[in-house]
Amino acid sequence: MRWLIKLTAALLVSLLLLEIMVRCLVLSPAREQYVEKIGYGHAPLSEVLRTYEGYARLRVDDLGLNNPPLPDPLPEHRLLVMGDSFVEALQVMQEENFESRLQQAWSDRGGALVYNAGFDGSDPSFDPDIVDWLMPYVQPQGLLVCVNAHDLTEISRWPVKRQDDGSMTGFVHDVQPPGMLKRTVLWVYAHSALVTHLKWKYEHEVRNWWHALSAGSVAVDPQPVKTVDDFHAGEEGWRWVLQQLSAKGMPVTVLLMPEIRYSATGAEAVDSERRQRLQAVAEALGIPVLDGNQPLLAEFAHSGQPGVGFANTHFGEGHINARGHAALASWLADKRQVLLR
Amino acid sequence: MIFSSFEFFIFFTVLLAVLKLAPARFYPHVLLGASWFFYAVWDVRFLLLIGFVSGVGYVCGLRIWQYRHAREKSLRALWLGIAAMLAVLAYFKYTNFLIETLAWLVQAPAERWYQQIVLPVGLSFFTFQVISYLIDVYREEIEPCRSARDFFLYVAFFPQLVAGPIVRAKDFLPQLQQHIGLNGGYMYLGAQVFALGFVQKIFVADRLSAFVDPVFATPQMYDASTLWLALLAYAVQIFCDFSGYSHMAIGIALMLGFRLPENFRMPYLATSIADFWRRWHISLSSWLRDYLYIPLGGNRGSLPHTYVNLMLTMLLGGLWHGASWNFVLWGGLHGVALAVHRAWRSAGMSMPWWLGWPLCFLFVLLTWVPFRSGSFAQTLEYYSGLVGAAGVTWIAPQVVILLLLVLLVHVVMAGRQQWISEWHPGWPTEEGARIAHVLVWFWLVMLLLIWAPVNSSPFIYFQF
């Protein structure tokens, strides 16, 4: 009996040590807040540590977004940058992401606030609501909608709302305020980096395997490849999102985010057909489209270093690294006339 | 279906359940079926090949024994078996290599003669097993296996099928005659050995490959410090990858009730090149010694004859690793080093360990360049980069930390028994040992859960 007590004590101490280790070396606990219509984001002013792809420790602002505190008063020119984890850029230090670097680059060209509204896991169907939410705080004068291949199809997963004549009026997002169970789970995540890490790392895999086993098949692609047909289904949604954003009364620009795999012999752009179709939709609405592949390919040709991926991830895969953010920012710096037209 | 995949975990769990439930007399049948299934998952066509190799080995073994009193006939059966194995190996592994070499000699484009040949996984390993079996029967060191089921299982036994260790029939077949089955003690020990291999593979080798691969792909882009770091990282990667695989294979076999030979004995602690080959890929180096070097004459002739034997053995050993002149170069360099070592010893000279170890390590490190590079040109590029080329500096902190960690573990493992007893006399008590066991497993599992990448890459030695 005594050895069992000793063992339990040793295991508890081990868990405590592991918790400290994860907090120091892997990631911070997930402190989340619920924002109506938008979903779950970081709690205001919480500290975020990420080492999955490199090393970054940063503090989000009082809206829970990856920015330094908003200046008071706001600068004369203001650009809102929207997108998912590529834009949120938790994998690099705050001052290294392309939004900060772009703001820095513009400081001697009339200055401008470049506000990072990136949300991990979000897709453009939320963008109109995000603009409404941030309007009182940021008062943007230009919108940069960053799109990666994931976003191109993800938009089609939400059911659309329609009027009697069949025209689309919006999306039905199933983001609910936290109930009792969700609140408890959020509390656990907020207090344990170890649980947060294990959940993020294995939730997807376990769910896929559970699905595969219950479906009677073991062969499962953890991230099923979406087809061009998915984009066709979401094309109407895309048009609606861009129309909504244009109706906010400020210039909208689409940036096709670099999502490329490098090889020693060159580079291969993925999802080119979907990109072309989105470009056609945007240009039909008079919205300019910028191709983010260009600066990263040029950087790769110049330095031989990938602008995507980190030393601890597979070569050329993953989010944009610090080098890529710098290349992207210096390329965007020359597009001020387009972005804040 | 690699050992570190979820599919294998499912496969092995099901297999253990079936072995537990099936009557003891069907144990070998179930294992043979599972081994064939395991192999068929790579490519079902390969079953025909492994069936052919096993069939030829089985029949030739019986014939060699049958004619053992008529040496000429016996020898003919031996050569027939060996020729069949070498023909299979040559066709699948060396056809395009031969075409490429001939085309280069006559300065013609090789592409038009290239054959679409898929290299069957583990071919080099199981053909060598059959050859060693035939030679052992011929030498009358063992009797032939009369049970086709047992012989087919010896060739196809899945834990060591695709990347060794190369198991001798005299070590494996007698275990089939003994009472085998699932055993709690073996199961626990096997799980420990498997976990050790798993950590080596997932925690070290897979992580290092993310740094090593891009640097070796374009060495001309990096500066000398990056190239040295990548070379060091590759040395650790290939050791942890292959030794990790071997540990996993030995662990799985133990869990099934079989003992496989040790394949690595801390090779980077070797103080001479001969010492290195007694510690690195032991099952291959001892195979080459017993079935190639000694039949060639070994060190029984004059000194020059011994050097020739060493060179031949190592050149063929290099070629065994892959159909490329780079592997031949790698084997040749090791052959030269072994000959120099032999000459040094013959002259009655010795070398203190503090000089022998760094020299040996540096030599092994430098010879990994042709082993890892895709071509001669790339090898030369890498070597020239090591002595001061300008380029991008990429000193990944994660790689440096991992290498230091591996070094620490190596040092601790080298003297673990003495340290504990000197540090804490009377330890461990029975209670302390029990708690320590649970804690070790807890930490091992948790560290794997925290740091292991979700997807694992194939083992390097699968390609050989």
PDB file of N, CA and C in Angstrom, chain B residues 244-303:
ATOM      1  N   GLY B 244      17.411   1.846 -34.514  1.00  0.00           N
ATOM      2  CA  GLY B 244      16.023   1.908 -34.041  1.00  0.00           C
ATOM      3  C   GLY B 244      15.198   0.804 -34.664  1.00  0.00           C
ATOM      4  N   TYR B 245      15.361   0.616 -35.987  1.00  0.00           N
ATOM      5  CA  TYR B 245      14.634  -0.458 -36.660  1.00  0.00           C
ATOM      6  C   TYR B 245      15.034  -1.818 -36.071  1.00  0.00           C
ATOM      7  N   SER B 246      16.344  -2.012 -35.899  1.00  0.00           N
ATOM      8  CA  SER B 246      16.821  -3.307 -35.382  1.00  0.00           C
ATOM      9  C   SER B 246      16.239  -3.572 -33.995  1.00  0.00           C
ATOM     10  N   HIS B 247      16.251  -2.538 -33.154  1.00  0.00           N
ATOM     11  CA  HIS B 247      15.682  -2.718 -31.809  1.00  0.00           C
ATOM     12  C   HIS B 247      14.197  -3.064 -31.884  1.00  0.00           C
ATOM     13  N   MET B 248      13.497  -2.394 -32.802  1.00  0.00           N
ATOM     14  CA  MET B 248      12.065  -2.680 -32.919  1.00  0.00           C
ATOM     15  C   MET B 248      11.861  -4.118 -33.410  1.00  0.00           C
ATOM     16  N   ALA B 249      12.698  -4.539 -34.370  1.00  0.00           N
ATOM     17  CA  ALA B 249      12.587  -5.909 -34.890  1.00  0.00           C
ATOM     18  C   ALA B 249      12.892  -6.926 -33.785  1.00  0.00           C
ATOM     19  N   ILE B 250      13.973  -6.665 -33.039  1.00  0.00           N
ATOM     20  CA  ILE B 250      14.342  -7.586 -31.956  1.00  0.00           C
ATOM     21  C   ILE B 250      13.244  -7.613 -30.891  1.00  0.00           C
ATOM     22  N   GLY B 251      12.693  -6.437 -30.596  1.00  0.00           N
ATOM     23  CA  GLY B 251      11.630  -6.341 -29.588  1.00  0.00           C
ATOM     24  C   GLY B 251      10.378  -7.096 -30.019  1.00  0.00           C
ATOM     25  N   ILE B 252       9.983  -6.940 -31.276  1.00  0.00           N
ATOM     26  CA  ILE B 252       8.782  -7.627 -31.775  1.00  0.00           C
ATOM     27  C   ILE B 252       9.006  -9.143 -31.744  1.00  0.00           C
ATOM     28  N   ALA B 253      10.204  -9.549 -32.186  1.00  0.00           N
ATOM     29  CA  ALA B 253      10.502 -10.987 -32.184  1.00  0.00           C
ATOM     30  C   ALA B 253      10.463 -11.534 -30.749  1.00  0.00           C
ATOM     31  N   LEU B 254      11.009 -10.769 -29.815  1.00  0.00           N
ATOM     32  CA  LEU B 254      10.982 -11.206 -28.410  1.00  0.00           C
ATOM     33  C   LEU B 254       9.550 -11.355 -27.914  1.00  0.00           C
ATOM     34  N   MET B 255       8.720 -10.396 -28.277  1.00  0.00           N
ATOM     35  CA  MET B 255       7.319 -10.473 -27.844  1.00  0.00           C
ATOM     36  C   MET B 255       6.646 -11.723 -28.415  1.00  0.00           C
ATOM     37  N   LEU B 256       7.141 -12.173 -29.574  1.00  0.00           N
ATOM     38  CA  LEU B 256       6.578 -13.388 -30.174  1.00  0.00           C
ATOM     39  C   LEU B 256       7.300 -14.646 -29.688  1.00  0.00           C
ATOM     40  N   GLY B 257       8.328 -14.468 -28.863  1.00  0.00           N
ATOM     41  CA  GLY B 257       9.017 -15.618 -28.274  1.00  0.00           C
ATOM     42  C   GLY B 257      10.313 -16.009 -28.973  1.00  0.00           C
ATOM     43  N   PHE B 258      10.853 -15.127 -29.840  1.00  0.00           N
ATOM     44  CA  PHE B 258      12.081 -15.458 -30.582  1.00  0.00           C
ATOM     45  C   PHE B 258      13.199 -14.481 -30.218  1.00  0.00           C
ATOM     46  N   ARG B 259      14.422 -14.997 -30.212  1.00  0.00           N
ATOM     47  CA  ARG B 259      15.580 -14.142 -29.967  1.00  0.00           C
ATOM     48  C   ARG B 259      16.301 -13.902 -31.300  1.00  0.00           C
ATOM     49  N   LEU B 260      16.494 -12.627 -31.630  1.00  0.00           N
ATOM     50  CA  LEU B 260      17.251 -12.268 -32.829  1.00  0.00           C
ATOM     51  C   LEU B 260      18.607 -11.711 -32.393  1.00  0.00           C
ATOM     52  N   PRO B 261      19.616 -11.821 -33.265  1.00  0.00           N
ATOM     53  CA  PRO B 261      20.952 -11.360 -32.847  1.00  0.00           C
ATOM     54  C   PRO B 261      21.033  -9.837 -32.730  1.00  0.00           C
ATOM     55  N   GLU B 262      21.944  -9.410 -31.876  1.00  0.00           N
ATOM     56  CA  GLU B 262      22.200  -7.987 -31.694  1.00  0.00           C
ATOM     57  C   GLU B 262      22.807  -7.423 -32.990  1.00  0.00           C
ATOM     58  N   ASN B 263      22.452  -6.200 -33.337  1.00  0.00           N
ATOM     59  CA  ASN B 263      22.931  -5.655 -34.606  1.00  0.00           C
ATOM     60  C   ASN B 263      23.854  -4.449 -34.439  1.00  0.00           C
ATOM     61  N   PHE B 264      23.794  -3.777 -33.309  1.00  0.00           N
ATOM     62  CA  PHE B 264      24.644  -2.605 -33.058  1.00  0.00           C
ATOM     63  C   PHE B 264      25.155  -2.641 -31.630  1.00  0.00           C
ATOM     64  N   ARG B 265      26.414  -2.202 -31.460  1.00  0.00           N
ATOM     65  CA  ARG B 265      26.965  -2.142 -30.107  1.00  0.00           C
ATOM     66  C   ARG B 265      27.723  -0.818 -29.965  1.00  0.00           C
ATOM     67  N   MET B 266      26.973   0.266 -29.865  1.00  0.00           N
ATOM     68  CA  MET B 266      27.545   1.611 -29.722  1.00  0.00           C
ATOM     69  C   MET B 266      28.695   1.858 -30.714  1.00  0.00           C
ATOM     70  N   PRO B 267      28.412   1.833 -32.000  1.00  0.00           N
ATOM     71  CA  PRO B 267      29.470   1.883 -33.012  1.00  0.00           C
ATOM     72  C   PRO B 267      30.311   3.151 -32.975  1.00  0.00           C
ATOM     73  N   TYR B 268      29.705   4.269 -32.580  1.00  0.00           N
ATOM     74  CA  TYR B 268      30.478   5.513 -32.612  1.00  0.00           C
ATOM     75  C   TYR B 268      31.448   5.625 -31.441  1.00  0.00           C
ATOM     76  N   LEU B 269      31.490   4.618 -30.599  1.00  0.00           N
ATOM     77  CA  LEU B 269      32.508   4.612 -29.539  1.00  0.00           C
ATOM     78  C   LEU B 269      33.717   3.779 -29.974  1.00  0.00           C
ATOM     79  N   ALA B 270      33.702   3.285 -31.205  1.00  0.00           N
ATOM     80  CA  ALA B 270      34.805   2.440 -31.685  1.00  0.00           C
ATOM     81  C   ALA B 270      36.110   3.228 -31.695  1.00  0.00           C
ATOM     82  N   THR B 271      37.202   2.537 -31.358  1.00  0.00           N
ATOM     83  CA  THR B 271      38.505   3.216 -31.327  1.00  0.00           C
ATOM     84  C   THR B 271      39.366   2.846 -32.532  1.00  0.00           C
ATOM     85  N   SER B 272      38.847   1.996 -33.407  1.00  0.00           N
ATOM     86  CA  SER B 272      39.545   1.711 -34.662  1.00  0.00           C
ATOM     87  C   SER B 272      38.497   1.282 -35.678  1.00  0.00           C
ATOM     88  N   ILE B 273      38.887   1.259 -36.945  1.00  0.00           N
ATOM     89  CA  ILE B 273      37.913   0.923 -37.982  1.00  0.00           C
ATOM     90  C   ILE B 273      37.494  -0.554 -37.871  1.00  0.00           C
ATOM     91  N   ALA B 274      38.440  -1.420 -37.441  1.00  0.00           N
ATOM     92  CA  ALA B 274      38.072  -2.832 -37.260  1.00  0.00           C
ATOM     93  C   ALA B 274      37.069  -2.952 -36.111  1.00  0.00           C
ATOM     94  N   ASP B 275      37.305  -2.165 -35.075  1.00  0.00           N
ATOM     95  CA  ASP B 275      36.386  -2.129 -33.936  1.00  0.00           C
ATOM     96  C   ASP B 275      35.013  -1.632 -34.388  1.00  0.00           C
ATOM     97  N   PHE B 276      35.009  -0.620 -35.269  1.00  0.00           N
ATOM     98  CA  PHE B 276      33.743  -0.083 -35.775  1.00  0.00           C
ATOM     99  C   PHE B 276      32.923  -1.191 -36.436  1.00  0.00           C
ATOM    100  N   TRP B 277      33.570  -2.010 -37.257  1.00  0.00           N
ATOM    101  CA  TRP B 277      32.831  -3.052 -37.981  1.00  0.00           C
ATOM    102  C   TRP B 277      32.440  -4.235 -37.089  1.00  0.00           C
ATOM    103  N   ARG B 278      33.008  -4.267 -35.882  1.00  0.00           N
ATOM    104  CA  ARG B 278      32.515  -5.260 -34.922  1.00  0.00           C
ATOM    105  C   ARG B 278      31.300  -4.727 -34.175  1.00  0.00           C
ATOM    106  N   ARG B 279      31.017  -3.424 -34.357  1.00  0.00           N
ATOM    107  CA  ARG B 279      29.911  -2.808 -33.634  1.00  0.00           C
ATOM    108  C   ARG B 279      28.770  -2.340 -34.547  1.00  0.00           C
ATOM    109  N   TRP B 280      29.065  -2.147 -35.846  1.00  0.00           N
ATOM    110  CA  TRP B 280      28.072  -1.575 -36.767  1.00  0.00           C
ATOM    111  C   TRP B 280      27.461  -2.683 -37.634  1.00  0.00           C
ATOM    112  N   HIS B 281      26.166  -2.744 -37.710  1.00  0.00           N
ATOM    113  CA  HIS B 281      25.453  -3.715 -38.539  1.00  0.00           C
ATOM    114  C   HIS B 281      26.122  -5.086 -38.406  1.00  0.00           C
ATOM    115  N   ILE B 282      26.152  -5.561 -37.174  1.00  0.00           N
ATOM    116  CA  ILE B 282      26.937  -6.755 -36.842  1.00  0.00           C
ATOM    117  C   ILE B 282      26.498  -7.964 -37.672  1.00  0.00           C
ATOM    118  N   SER B 283      25.184  -8.092 -37.901  1.00  0.00           N
ATOM    119  CA  SER B 283      24.722  -9.287 -38.626  1.00  0.00           C
ATOM    120  C   SER B 283      25.226  -9.288 -40.069  1.00  0.00           C
ATOM    121  N   LEU B 284      25.393  -8.100 -40.692  1.00  0.00           N
ATOM    122  CA  LEU B 284      25.942  -8.061 -42.051  1.00  0.00           C
ATOM    123  C   LEU B 284      27.459  -8.249 -42.022  1.00  0.00           C
ATOM    124  N   SER B 285      28.135  -7.540 -41.105  1.00  0.00           N
ATOM    125  CA  SER B 285      29.602  -7.631 -41.105  1.00  0.00           C
ATOM    126  C   SER B 285      30.051  -9.057 -40.772  1.00  0.00           C
ATOM    127  N   SER B 286      29.333  -9.722 -39.864  1.00  0.00           N
ATOM    128  CA  SER B 286      29.729 -11.097 -39.548  1.00  0.00           C
ATOM    129  C   SER B 286      29.368 -12.034 -40.713  1.00  0.00           C
ATOM    130  N   TRP B 287      28.288 -11.717 -41.436  1.00  0.00           N
ATOM    131  CA  TRP B 287      27.931 -12.503 -42.626  1.00  0.00           C
ATOM    132  C   TRP B 287      29.041 -12.391 -43.670  1.00  0.00           C
ATOM    133  N   LEU B 288      29.460 -11.138 -43.924  1.00  0.00           N
ATOM    134  CA  LEU B 288      30.518 -10.915 -44.922  1.00  0.00           C
ATOM    135  C   LEU B 288      31.803 -11.623 -44.504  1.00  0.00           C
ATOM    136  N   ARG B 289      32.091 -11.610 -43.209  1.00  0.00           N
ATOM    137  CA  ARG B 289      33.308 -12.268 -42.716  1.00  0.00           C
ATOM    138  C   ARG B 289      33.225 -13.778 -42.945  1.00  0.00           C
ATOM    139  N   ASP B 290      32.080 -14.377 -42.545  1.00  0.00           N
ATOM    140  CA  ASP B 290      31.978 -15.839 -42.556  1.00  0.00           C
ATOM    141  C   ASP B 290      31.744 -16.424 -43.946  1.00  0.00           C
ATOM    142  N   TYR B 291      31.026 -15.677 -44.797  1.00  0.00           N
ATOM    143  CA  TYR B 291      30.630 -16.273 -46.081  1.00  0.00           C
ATOM    144  C   TYR B 291      31.330 -15.645 -47.280  1.00  0.00           C
ATOM    145  N   LEU B 292      32.175 -14.633 -47.042  1.00  0.00           N
ATOM    146  CA  LEU B 292      32.903 -14.031 -48.166  1.00  0.00           C
ATOM    147  C   LEU B 292      34.393 -13.908 -47.842  1.00  0.00           C
ATOM    148  N   TYR B 293      34.701 -13.211 -46.766  1.00  0.00           N
ATOM    149  CA  TYR B 293      36.103 -12.939 -46.440  1.00  0.00           C
ATOM    150  C   TYR B 293      36.870 -14.236 -46.133  1.00  0.00           C
ATOM    151  N   ILE B 294      36.309 -15.071 -45.293  1.00  0.00           N
ATOM    152  CA  ILE B 294      37.014 -16.318 -44.935  1.00  0.00           C
ATOM    153  C   ILE B 294      37.100 -17.278 -46.131  1.00  0.00           C
ATOM    154  N   PRO B 295      35.996 -17.507 -46.888  1.00  0.00           N
ATOM    155  CA  PRO B 295      36.136 -18.360 -48.079  1.00  0.00           C
ATOM    156  C   PRO B 295      37.150 -17.818 -49.097  1.00  0.00           C
ATOM    157  N   LEU B 296      37.318 -16.489 -49.159  1.00  0.00           N
ATOM    158  CA  LEU B 296      38.310 -15.921 -50.071  1.00  0.00           C
ATOM    159  C   LEU B 296      39.738 -16.213 -49.606  1.00  0.00           C
ATOM    160  N   GLY B 297      39.862 -16.640 -48.366  1.00  0.00           N
ATOM    161  CA  GLY B 297      41.186 -16.924 -47.817  1.00  0.00           C
ATOM    162  C   GLY B 297      41.447 -16.185 -46.523  1.00  0.00           C
ATOM    163  N   GLY B 298      40.636 -15.148 -46.258  1.00  0.00           N
ATOM    164  CA  GLY B 298      40.773 -14.403 -45.013  1.00  0.00           C
ATOM    165  C   GLY B 298      42.183 -13.875 -44.825  1.00  0.00           C
ATOM    166  N   ASN B 299      42.716 -14.066 -43.633  1.00  0.00           N
ATOM    167  CA  ASN B 299      44.078 -13.592 -43.368  1.00  0.00           C
ATOM    168  C   ASN B 299      45.059 -14.767 -43.298  1.00  0.00           C
ATOM    169  N   ARG B 300      44.658 -15.870 -43.961  1.00  0.00           N
ATOM    170  CA  ARG B 300      45.506 -17.065 -43.881  1.00  0.00           C
ATOM    171  C   ARG B 300      46.666 -17.022 -44.879  1.00  0.00           C
ATOM    172  N   GLY B 301      46.576 -16.174 -45.895  1.00  0.00           N
ATOM    173  CA  GLY B 301      47.651 -16.100 -46.885  1.00  0.00           C
ATOM    174  C   GLY B 301      48.650 -15.005 -46.537  1.00  0.00           C
ATOM    175  N   SER B 302      49.304 -14.508 -47.574  1.00  0.00           N
ATOM    176  CA  SER B 302      50.283 -13.438 -47.362  1.00  0.00           C
ATOM    177  C   SER B 302      49.550 -12.144 -47.014  1.00  0.00           C
ATOM    178  N   LEU B 303      50.324 -11.148 -46.581  1.00  0.00           N
ATOM    179  CA  LEU B 303      49.723  -9.869 -46.203  1.00  0.00           C
ATOM    180  C   LEU B 303      49.028  -9.188 -47.399  1.00  0.00           C
TER     181      LEU B 303
END
